[in-house]
Coordinates of C-alpha atoms in Angstrom, one line a residue:
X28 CA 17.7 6.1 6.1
X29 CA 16.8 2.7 6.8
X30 CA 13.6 0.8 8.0
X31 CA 12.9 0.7 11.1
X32 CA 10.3 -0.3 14.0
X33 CA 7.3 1.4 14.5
X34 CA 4.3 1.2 16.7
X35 CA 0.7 0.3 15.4
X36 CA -0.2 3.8 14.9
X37 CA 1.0 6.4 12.7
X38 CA 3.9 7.5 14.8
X39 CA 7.5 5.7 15.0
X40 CA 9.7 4.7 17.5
X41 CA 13.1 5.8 17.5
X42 CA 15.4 2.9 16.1
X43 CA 18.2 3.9 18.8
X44 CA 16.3 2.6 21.9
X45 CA 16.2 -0.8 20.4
X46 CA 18.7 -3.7 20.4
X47 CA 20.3 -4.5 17.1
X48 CA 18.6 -7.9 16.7
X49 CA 15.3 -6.1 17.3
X50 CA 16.4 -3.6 13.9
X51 CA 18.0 -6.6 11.7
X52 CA 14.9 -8.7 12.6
X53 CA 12.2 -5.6 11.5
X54 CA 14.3 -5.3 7.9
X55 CA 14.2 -9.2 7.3
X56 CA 10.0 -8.5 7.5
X57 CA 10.2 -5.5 5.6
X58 CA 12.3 -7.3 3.0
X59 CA 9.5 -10.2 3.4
X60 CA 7.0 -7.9 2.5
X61 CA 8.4 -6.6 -0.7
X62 CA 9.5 -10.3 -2.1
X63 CA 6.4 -11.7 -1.4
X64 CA 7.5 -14.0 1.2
X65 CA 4.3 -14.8 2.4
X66 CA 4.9 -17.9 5.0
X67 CA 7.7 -16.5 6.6
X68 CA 6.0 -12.7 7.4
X69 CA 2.2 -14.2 8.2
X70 CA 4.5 -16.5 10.8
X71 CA 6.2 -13.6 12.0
X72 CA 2.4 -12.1 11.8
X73 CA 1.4 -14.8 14.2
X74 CA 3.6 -14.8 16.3
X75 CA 3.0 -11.0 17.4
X76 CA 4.8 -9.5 15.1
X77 CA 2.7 -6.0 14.6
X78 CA 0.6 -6.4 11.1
X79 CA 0.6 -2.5 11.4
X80 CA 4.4 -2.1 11.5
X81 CA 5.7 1.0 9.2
X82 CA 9.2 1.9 8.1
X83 CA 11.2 5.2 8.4
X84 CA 9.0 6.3 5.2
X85 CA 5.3 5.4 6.7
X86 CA 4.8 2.3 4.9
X87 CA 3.5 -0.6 6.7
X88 CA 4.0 -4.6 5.7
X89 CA 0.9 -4.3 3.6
X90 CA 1.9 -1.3 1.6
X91 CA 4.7 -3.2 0.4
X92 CA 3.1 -6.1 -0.3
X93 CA 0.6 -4.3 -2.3
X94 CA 2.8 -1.7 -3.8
X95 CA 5.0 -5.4 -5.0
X96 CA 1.6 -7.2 -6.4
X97 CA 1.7 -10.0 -4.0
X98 CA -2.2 -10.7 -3.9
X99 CA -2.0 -13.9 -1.7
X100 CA 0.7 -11.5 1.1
X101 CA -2.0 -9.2 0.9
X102 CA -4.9 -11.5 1.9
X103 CA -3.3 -13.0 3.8
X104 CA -2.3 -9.0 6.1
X105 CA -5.7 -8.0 5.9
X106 CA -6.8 -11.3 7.2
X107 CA -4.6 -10.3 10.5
X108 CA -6.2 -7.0 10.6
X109 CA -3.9 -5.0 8.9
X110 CA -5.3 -1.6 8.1
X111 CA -6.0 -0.7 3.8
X112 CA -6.5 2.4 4.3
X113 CA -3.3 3.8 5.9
X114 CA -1.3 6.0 4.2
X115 CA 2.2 6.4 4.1
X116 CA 4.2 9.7 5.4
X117 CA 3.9 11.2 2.1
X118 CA 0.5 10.7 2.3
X119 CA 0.0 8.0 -0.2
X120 CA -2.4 5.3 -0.3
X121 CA -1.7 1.4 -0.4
X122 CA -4.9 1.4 -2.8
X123 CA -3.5 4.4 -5.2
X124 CA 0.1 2.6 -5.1
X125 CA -1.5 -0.3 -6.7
X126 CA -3.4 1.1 -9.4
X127 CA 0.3 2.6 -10.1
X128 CA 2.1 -0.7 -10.5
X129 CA -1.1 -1.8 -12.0
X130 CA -1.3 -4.8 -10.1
X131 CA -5.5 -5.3 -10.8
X132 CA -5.6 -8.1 -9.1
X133 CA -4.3 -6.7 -5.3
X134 CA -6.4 -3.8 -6.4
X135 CA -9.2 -5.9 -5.6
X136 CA -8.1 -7.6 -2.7
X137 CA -7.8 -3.7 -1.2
X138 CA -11.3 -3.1 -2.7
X139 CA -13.1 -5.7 -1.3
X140 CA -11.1 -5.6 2.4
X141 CA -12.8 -1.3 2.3
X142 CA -9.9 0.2 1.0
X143 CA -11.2 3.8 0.4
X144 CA -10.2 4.8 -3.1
X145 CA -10.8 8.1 -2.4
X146 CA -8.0 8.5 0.3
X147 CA -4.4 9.7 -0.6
X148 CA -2.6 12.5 -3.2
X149 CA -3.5 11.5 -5.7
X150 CA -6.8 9.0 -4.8
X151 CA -6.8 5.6 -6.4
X152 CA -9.6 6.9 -8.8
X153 CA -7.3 10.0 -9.8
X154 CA -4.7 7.5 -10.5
X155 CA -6.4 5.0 -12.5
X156 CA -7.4 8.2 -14.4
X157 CA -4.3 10.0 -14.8
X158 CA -3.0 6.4 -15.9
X159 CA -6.4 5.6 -18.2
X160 CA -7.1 3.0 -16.2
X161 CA -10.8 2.7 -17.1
X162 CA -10.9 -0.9 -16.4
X163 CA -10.4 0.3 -12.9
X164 CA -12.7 3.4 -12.1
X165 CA -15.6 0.6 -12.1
X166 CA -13.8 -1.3 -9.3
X167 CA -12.4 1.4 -7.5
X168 CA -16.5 2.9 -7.8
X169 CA -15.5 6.2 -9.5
X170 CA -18.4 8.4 -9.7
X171 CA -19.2 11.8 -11.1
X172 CA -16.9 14.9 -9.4
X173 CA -14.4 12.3 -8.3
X174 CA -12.0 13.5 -11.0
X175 CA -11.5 17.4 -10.0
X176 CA -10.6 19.6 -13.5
X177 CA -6.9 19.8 -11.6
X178 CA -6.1 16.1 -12.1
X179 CA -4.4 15.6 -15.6
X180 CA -6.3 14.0 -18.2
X181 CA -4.3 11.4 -20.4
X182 CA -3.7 11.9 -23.8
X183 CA -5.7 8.8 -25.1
X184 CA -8.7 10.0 -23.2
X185 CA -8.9 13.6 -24.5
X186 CA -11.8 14.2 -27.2
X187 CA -10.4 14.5 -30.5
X188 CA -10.6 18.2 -32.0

């Protein structure tokens, strides 16, 4: 299915209802997004282009900027207001995404901008402990009970027997 327009909020507008420049137009951002094409989307940005727009799977501009590693895209979205802590229509989280890819640096960005790390299936902090991450659980601010005994532990982080 491909991209297309959605409002600011959490629910989309059906692609048929707008003109085909409109569509082609919303997939050059979303491509923008993903390669890191920072001028051309914060221009778009600027020029009203919704910072909040999401795609036919719930991601917005700065989930795929994130989920890619573009650190300087992301500042540059949450800057314009774009919102860290939405999550997609799976219900995953921009933050968790980039603990993932392990892209530490937008990781940050998210962290200090009040991403919630503990938003999302699975949370950035389960993640970055599924993943053994622990570089990460300090950033993120992982603290006792945020790891529930259902999340997988990795094998390098199991006590010897």
């Amino acid at each position: 299915m491909p991209d297309h327009v959605a409002a600011p909020t959490q629910s989309h507008t059906n692609i048929d209802n707008l003109p085909a420049e409109t569509v082609s137009f919303a997939h050059r951002m979303f491509d923008a997004a993903r390669e890191g094409n920072t001028e051309l989307l914060l221009q778009a940005v600027d020029a009203g282009l919704p910072v909040n727009l999401t795609n036919d799977k719930g991601n917005t501009l700065l989930m795929l900027a994130a989920y890619a590693g573009h650190a300087e895209l992301t500042k540059g979205l949450l800057q314009r207001k774009a919102d860290p802590n939405r999550l997609n229509d799976l219900g995953q989280s921009m933050i968790a995404g980039a603990v993932f890819k392990s892209h530490d640096e937008v990781v940050r960005v998210l962290v200090e901008a009040g991403a919630d790390p503990r938003i999302g299936k699975p949370t950035a902090i389960e993640a970055a402990h599924i993943f053994g991450r622990k570089e990460l659980m300090e950033v993120l601010g992982a603290k006792q009970g945020d790891i529930g005994a259902n999340v997988p532990t990795p094998l390098s982080a199991r006590p010897e027997k």
